[in-house]
mmCIF file of C-alpha atoms in Angstrom:
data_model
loop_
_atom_site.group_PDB
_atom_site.id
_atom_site.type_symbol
_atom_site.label_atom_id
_atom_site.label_comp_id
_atom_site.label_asym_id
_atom_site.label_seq_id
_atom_site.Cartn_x
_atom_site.Cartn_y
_atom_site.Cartn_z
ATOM 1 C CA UNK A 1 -5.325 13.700 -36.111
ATOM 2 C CA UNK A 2 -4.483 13.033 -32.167
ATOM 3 C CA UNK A 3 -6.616 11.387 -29.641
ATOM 4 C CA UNK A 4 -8.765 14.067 -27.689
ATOM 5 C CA UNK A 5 -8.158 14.892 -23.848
ATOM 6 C CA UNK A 6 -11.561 13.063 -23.414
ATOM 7 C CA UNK A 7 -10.639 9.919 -25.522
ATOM 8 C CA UNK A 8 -7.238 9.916 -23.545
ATOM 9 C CA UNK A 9 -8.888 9.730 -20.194
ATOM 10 C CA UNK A 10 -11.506 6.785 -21.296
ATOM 11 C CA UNK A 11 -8.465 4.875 -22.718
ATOM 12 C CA UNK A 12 -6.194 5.568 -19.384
ATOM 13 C CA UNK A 13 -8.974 4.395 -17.426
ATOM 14 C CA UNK A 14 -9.746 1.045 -19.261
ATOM 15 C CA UNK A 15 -5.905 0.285 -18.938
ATOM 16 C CA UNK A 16 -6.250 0.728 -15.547
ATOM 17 C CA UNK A 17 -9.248 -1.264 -14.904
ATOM 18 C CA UNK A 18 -7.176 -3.866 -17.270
ATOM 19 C CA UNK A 19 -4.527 -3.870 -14.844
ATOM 20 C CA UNK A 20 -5.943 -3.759 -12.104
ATOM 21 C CA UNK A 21 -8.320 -7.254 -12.634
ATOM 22 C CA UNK A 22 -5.695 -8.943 -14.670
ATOM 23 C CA UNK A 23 -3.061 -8.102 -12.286
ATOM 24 C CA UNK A 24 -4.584 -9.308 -9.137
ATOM 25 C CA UNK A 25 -6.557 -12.851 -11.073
ATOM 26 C CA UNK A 26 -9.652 -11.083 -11.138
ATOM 27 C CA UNK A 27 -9.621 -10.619 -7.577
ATOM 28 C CA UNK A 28 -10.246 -6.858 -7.464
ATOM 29 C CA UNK A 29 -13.767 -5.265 -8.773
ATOM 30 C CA UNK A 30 -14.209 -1.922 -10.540
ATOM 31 C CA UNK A 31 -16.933 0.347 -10.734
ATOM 32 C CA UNK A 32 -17.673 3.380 -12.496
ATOM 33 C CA UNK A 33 -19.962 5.978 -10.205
ATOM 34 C CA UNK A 34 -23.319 7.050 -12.259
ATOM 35 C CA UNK A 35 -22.290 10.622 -11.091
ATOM 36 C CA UNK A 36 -18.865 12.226 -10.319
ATOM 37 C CA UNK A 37 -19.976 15.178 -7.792
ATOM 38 C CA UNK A 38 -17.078 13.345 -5.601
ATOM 39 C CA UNK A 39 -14.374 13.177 -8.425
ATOM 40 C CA UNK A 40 -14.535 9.559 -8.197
ATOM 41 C CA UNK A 41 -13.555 7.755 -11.527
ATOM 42 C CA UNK A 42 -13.444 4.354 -10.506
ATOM 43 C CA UNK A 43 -14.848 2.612 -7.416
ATOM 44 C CA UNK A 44 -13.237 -0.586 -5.666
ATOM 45 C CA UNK A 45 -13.057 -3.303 -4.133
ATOM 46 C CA UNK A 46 -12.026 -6.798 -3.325
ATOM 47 C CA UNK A 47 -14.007 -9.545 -4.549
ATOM 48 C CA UNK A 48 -16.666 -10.875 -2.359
ATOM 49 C CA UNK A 49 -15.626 -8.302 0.428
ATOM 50 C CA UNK A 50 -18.447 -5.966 0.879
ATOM 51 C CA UNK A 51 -18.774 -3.034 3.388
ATOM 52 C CA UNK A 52 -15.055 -2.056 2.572
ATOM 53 C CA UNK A 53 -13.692 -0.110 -0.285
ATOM 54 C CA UNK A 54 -11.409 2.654 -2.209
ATOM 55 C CA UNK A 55 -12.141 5.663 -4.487
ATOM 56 C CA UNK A 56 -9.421 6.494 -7.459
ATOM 57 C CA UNK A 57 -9.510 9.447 -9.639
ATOM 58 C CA UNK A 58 -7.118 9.373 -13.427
ATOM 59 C CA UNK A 59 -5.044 11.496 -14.320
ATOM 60 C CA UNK A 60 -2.484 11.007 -17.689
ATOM 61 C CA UNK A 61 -0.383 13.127 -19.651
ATOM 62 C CA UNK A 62 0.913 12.565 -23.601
ATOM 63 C CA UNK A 63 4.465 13.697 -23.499
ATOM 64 C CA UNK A 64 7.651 13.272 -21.800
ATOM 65 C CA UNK A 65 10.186 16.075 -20.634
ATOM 66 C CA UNK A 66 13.719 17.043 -20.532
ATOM 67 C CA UNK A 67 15.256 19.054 -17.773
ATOM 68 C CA UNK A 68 17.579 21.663 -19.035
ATOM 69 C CA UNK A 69 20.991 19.856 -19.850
ATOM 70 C CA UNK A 70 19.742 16.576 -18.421
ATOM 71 C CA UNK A 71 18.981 13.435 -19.811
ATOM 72 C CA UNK A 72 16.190 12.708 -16.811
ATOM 73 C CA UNK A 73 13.064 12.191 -18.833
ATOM 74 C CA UNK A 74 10.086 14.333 -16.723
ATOM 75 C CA UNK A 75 6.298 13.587 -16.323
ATOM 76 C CA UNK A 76 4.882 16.487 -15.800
ATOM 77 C CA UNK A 77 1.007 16.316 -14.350
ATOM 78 C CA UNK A 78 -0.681 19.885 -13.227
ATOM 79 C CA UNK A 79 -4.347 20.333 -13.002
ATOM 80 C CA UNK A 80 -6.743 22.254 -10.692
ATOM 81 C CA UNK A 81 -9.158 21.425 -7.893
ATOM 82 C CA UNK A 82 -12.021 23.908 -6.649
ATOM 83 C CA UNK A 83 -11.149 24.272 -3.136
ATOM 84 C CA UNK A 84 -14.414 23.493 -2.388
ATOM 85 C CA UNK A 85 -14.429 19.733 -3.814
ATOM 86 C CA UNK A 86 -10.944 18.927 -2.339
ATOM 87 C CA UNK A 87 -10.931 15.301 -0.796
ATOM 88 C CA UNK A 88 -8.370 14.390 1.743
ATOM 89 C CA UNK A 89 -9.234 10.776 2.894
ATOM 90 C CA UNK A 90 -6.920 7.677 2.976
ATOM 91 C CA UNK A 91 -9.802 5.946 1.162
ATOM 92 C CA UNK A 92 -9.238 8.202 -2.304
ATOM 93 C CA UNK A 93 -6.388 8.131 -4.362
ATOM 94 C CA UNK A 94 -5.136 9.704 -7.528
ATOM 95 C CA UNK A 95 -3.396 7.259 -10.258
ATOM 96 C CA UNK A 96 -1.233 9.404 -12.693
ATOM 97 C CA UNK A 97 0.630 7.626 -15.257
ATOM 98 C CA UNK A 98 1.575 8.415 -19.004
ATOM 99 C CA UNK A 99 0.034 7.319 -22.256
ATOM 100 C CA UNK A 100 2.607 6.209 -24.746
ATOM 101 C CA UNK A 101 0.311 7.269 -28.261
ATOM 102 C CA UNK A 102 3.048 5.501 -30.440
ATOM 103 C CA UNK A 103 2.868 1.950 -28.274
ATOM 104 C CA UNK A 104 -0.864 2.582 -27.391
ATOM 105 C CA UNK A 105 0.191 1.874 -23.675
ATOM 106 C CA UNK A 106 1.259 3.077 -20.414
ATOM 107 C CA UNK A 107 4.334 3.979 -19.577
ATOM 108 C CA UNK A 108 6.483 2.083 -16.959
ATOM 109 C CA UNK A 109 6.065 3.455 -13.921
ATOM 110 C CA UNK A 110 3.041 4.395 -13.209
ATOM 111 C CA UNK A 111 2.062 6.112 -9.798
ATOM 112 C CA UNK A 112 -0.192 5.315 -7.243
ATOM 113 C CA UNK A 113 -0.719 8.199 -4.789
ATOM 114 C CA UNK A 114 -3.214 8.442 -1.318
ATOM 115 C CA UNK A 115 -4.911 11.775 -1.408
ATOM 116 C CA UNK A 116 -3.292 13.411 1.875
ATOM 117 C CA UNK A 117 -0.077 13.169 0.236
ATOM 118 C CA UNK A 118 -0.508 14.195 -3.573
ATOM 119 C CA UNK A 119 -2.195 17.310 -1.948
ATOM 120 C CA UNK A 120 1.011 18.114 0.485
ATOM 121 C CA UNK A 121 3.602 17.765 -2.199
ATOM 122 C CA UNK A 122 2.509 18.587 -5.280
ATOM 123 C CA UNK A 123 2.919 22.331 -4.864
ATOM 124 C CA UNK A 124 -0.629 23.463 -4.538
ATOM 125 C CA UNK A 125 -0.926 27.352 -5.354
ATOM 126 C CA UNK A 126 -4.504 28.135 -4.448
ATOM 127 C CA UNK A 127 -5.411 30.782 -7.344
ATOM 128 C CA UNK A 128 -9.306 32.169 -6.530
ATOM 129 C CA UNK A 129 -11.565 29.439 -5.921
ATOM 130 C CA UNK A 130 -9.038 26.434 -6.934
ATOM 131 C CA UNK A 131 -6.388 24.959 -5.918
ATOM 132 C CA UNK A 132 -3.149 24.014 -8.815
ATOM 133 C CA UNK A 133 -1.103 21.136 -8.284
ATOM 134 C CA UNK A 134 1.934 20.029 -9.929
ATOM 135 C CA UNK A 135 3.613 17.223 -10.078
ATOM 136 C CA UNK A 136 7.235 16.739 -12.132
ATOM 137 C CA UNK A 137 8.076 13.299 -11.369
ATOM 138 C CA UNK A 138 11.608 11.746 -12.835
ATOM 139 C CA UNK A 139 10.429 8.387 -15.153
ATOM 140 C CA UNK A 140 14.276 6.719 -14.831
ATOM 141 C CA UNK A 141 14.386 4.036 -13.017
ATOM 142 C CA UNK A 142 17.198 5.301 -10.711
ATOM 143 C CA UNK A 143 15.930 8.142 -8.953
ATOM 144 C CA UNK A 144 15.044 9.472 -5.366
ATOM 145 C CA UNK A 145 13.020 12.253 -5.848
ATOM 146 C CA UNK A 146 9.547 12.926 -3.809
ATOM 147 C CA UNK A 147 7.322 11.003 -5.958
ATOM 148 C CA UNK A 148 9.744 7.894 -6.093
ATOM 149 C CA UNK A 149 7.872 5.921 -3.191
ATOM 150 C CA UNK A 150 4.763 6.006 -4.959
ATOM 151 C CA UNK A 151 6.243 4.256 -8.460
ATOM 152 C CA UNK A 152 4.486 1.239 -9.237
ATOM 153 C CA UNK A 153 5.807 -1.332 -12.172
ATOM 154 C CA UNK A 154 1.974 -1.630 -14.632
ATOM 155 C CA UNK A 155 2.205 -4.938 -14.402
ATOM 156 C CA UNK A 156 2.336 -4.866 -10.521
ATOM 157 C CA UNK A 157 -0.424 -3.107 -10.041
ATOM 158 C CA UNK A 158 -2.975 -5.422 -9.267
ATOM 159 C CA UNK A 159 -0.789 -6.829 -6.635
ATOM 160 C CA UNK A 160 0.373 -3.865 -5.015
ATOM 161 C CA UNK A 161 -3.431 -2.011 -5.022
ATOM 162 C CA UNK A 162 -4.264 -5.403 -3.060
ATOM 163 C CA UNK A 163 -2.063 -4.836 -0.360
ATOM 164 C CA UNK A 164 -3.005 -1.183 0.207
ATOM 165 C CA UNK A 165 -6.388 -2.294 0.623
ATOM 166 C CA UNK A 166 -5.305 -5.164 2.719
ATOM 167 C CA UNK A 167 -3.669 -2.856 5.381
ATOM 168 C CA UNK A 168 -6.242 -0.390 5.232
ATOM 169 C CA UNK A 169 -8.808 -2.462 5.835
ATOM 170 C CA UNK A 170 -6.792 -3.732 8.793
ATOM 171 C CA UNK A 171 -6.094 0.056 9.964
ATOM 172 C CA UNK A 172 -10.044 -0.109 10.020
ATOM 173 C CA UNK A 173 -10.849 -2.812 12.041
ATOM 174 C CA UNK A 174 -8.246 -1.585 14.376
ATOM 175 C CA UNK A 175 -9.963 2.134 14.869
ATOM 176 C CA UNK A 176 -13.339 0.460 15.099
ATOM 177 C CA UNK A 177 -12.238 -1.624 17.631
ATOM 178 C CA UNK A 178 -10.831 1.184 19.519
ATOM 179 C CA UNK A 179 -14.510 2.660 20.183
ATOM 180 C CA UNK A 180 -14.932 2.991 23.738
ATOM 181 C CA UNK A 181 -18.309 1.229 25.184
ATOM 182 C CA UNK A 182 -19.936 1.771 27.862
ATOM 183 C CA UNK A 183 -19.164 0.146 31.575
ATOM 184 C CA UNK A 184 -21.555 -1.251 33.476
ATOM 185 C CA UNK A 185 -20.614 1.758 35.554
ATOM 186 C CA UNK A 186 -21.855 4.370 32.902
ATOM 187 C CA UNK A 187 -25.246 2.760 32.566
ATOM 188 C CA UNK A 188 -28.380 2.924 34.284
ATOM 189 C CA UNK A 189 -31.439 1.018 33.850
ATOM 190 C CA UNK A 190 -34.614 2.178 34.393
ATOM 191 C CA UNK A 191 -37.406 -0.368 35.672
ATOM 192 C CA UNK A 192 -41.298 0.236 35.639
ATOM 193 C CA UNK A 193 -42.748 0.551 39.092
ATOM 194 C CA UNK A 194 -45.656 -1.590 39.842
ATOM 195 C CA UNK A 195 -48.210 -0.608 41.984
ATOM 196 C CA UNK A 196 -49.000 -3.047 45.030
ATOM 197 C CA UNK A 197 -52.431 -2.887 45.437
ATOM 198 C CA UNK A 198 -53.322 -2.030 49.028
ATOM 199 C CA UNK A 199 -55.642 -5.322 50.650
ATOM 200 C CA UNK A 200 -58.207 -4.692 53.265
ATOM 201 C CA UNK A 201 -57.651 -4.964 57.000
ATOM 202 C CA UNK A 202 -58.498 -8.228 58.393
ATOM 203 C CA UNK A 203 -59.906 -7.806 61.981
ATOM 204 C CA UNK A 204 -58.569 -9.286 64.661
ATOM 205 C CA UNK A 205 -60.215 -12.325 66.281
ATOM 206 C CA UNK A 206 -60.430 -10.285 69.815
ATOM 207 C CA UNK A 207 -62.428 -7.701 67.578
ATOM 208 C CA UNK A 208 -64.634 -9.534 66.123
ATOM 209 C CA UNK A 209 -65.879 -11.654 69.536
ATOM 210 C CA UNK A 210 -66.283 -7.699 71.450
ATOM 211 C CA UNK A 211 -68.696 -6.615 68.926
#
């Protein structure tokens, strides 16, 4: 009897928590969100570095495929999105990869994919409410197709999710930095009044000797 969809997904993302820890010495943290209203499967973030952070969401298919007369071997990944729940954000991406049943592991590559670009190429076809993507990426090792700059080797994962983070979280401090403050020429401060009160009038000498 074959794994279910559901026991596929937990297994896909153990390996990739597995990867990901092992992969960069235990330097990267994963987290599992109590809720998924976000499609967040895993939360994360470097070690001891709070404040700063990425979302991933897995997806996995079973089986390999064959392009008619070629000996390219295909992944091919297409699922739907309600329109309504679609996140385009540096900060989330989507980690496809395949599940080898036979040698209970992932397949090499694997792909690691920001959010504004999985939803630009992967053919969306908005059908009602949702949005289908597709993505048919070529597994050989020599290829240039679309997908090809987001190939990752398993066992580099760790290591290559650290330096994503490491130049977003640069890309952040630059944009914050960027915030325009206020000149001393743009602000205006205010100061209570205080009321002087008024003294009595001292007579004069001359005054005071008339009367």
């Amino acid at each position: 009897m074959p794994i279910s969809e559901v026991q596929q997904g937990l297994i896909v993302q153990q390996e990739f928590a597995k990867l990901l820890m092992l992969g960069s010495s235990g330097r990267i943290e994963v987290a599992a969100p109590l809720t998924d209203d976000e499609r967040r499967d895993y939360e994360i973030h470097v070690h001891g570095q709070y404040g700063f952070g990425i979302a991933a969401q897995m997806k996995s298919v079973r089986n390999l495929r064959r392009q008619r007369g070629g000996r390219a071997r295909y992944m091919h990944c297409m699922f739907p999105v309600r329109a309504t729940r679609i996140v385009n954000s540096p900060y989330f991406w989507y980690f496809i990869a395949r599940l080898d049943i036979k040698l209970m592991r992932l397949d090499d590559p694997v792909f690691l994919i920001p959010s504004t670009v999985f939803h630009k190429i992967a053919d969306p076809q908005r059908k009602g409410a949702f949005v289908w993507y597709v993505m048919a990426a070529n597994m050989e090792k020599r290829t240039r197709d679309k997908w090809a700059p987001y190939r990752v080797d398993p066992l580099q994962l760790g290591k290559h999710l650290l330096k994503i983070m490491n130049d977003l979280k640069k890309q952040h401090g630059q944009a914050a930095s960027l915030v325009e403050l206020p000149t001393d020429s743009d602000v205006l401060f205010i100061r209570p009044t205080t009321r002087r009160r008024r003294q009595p009038r001292k007579e004069s000498h001359s005054n005071r000797a008339a009367a």
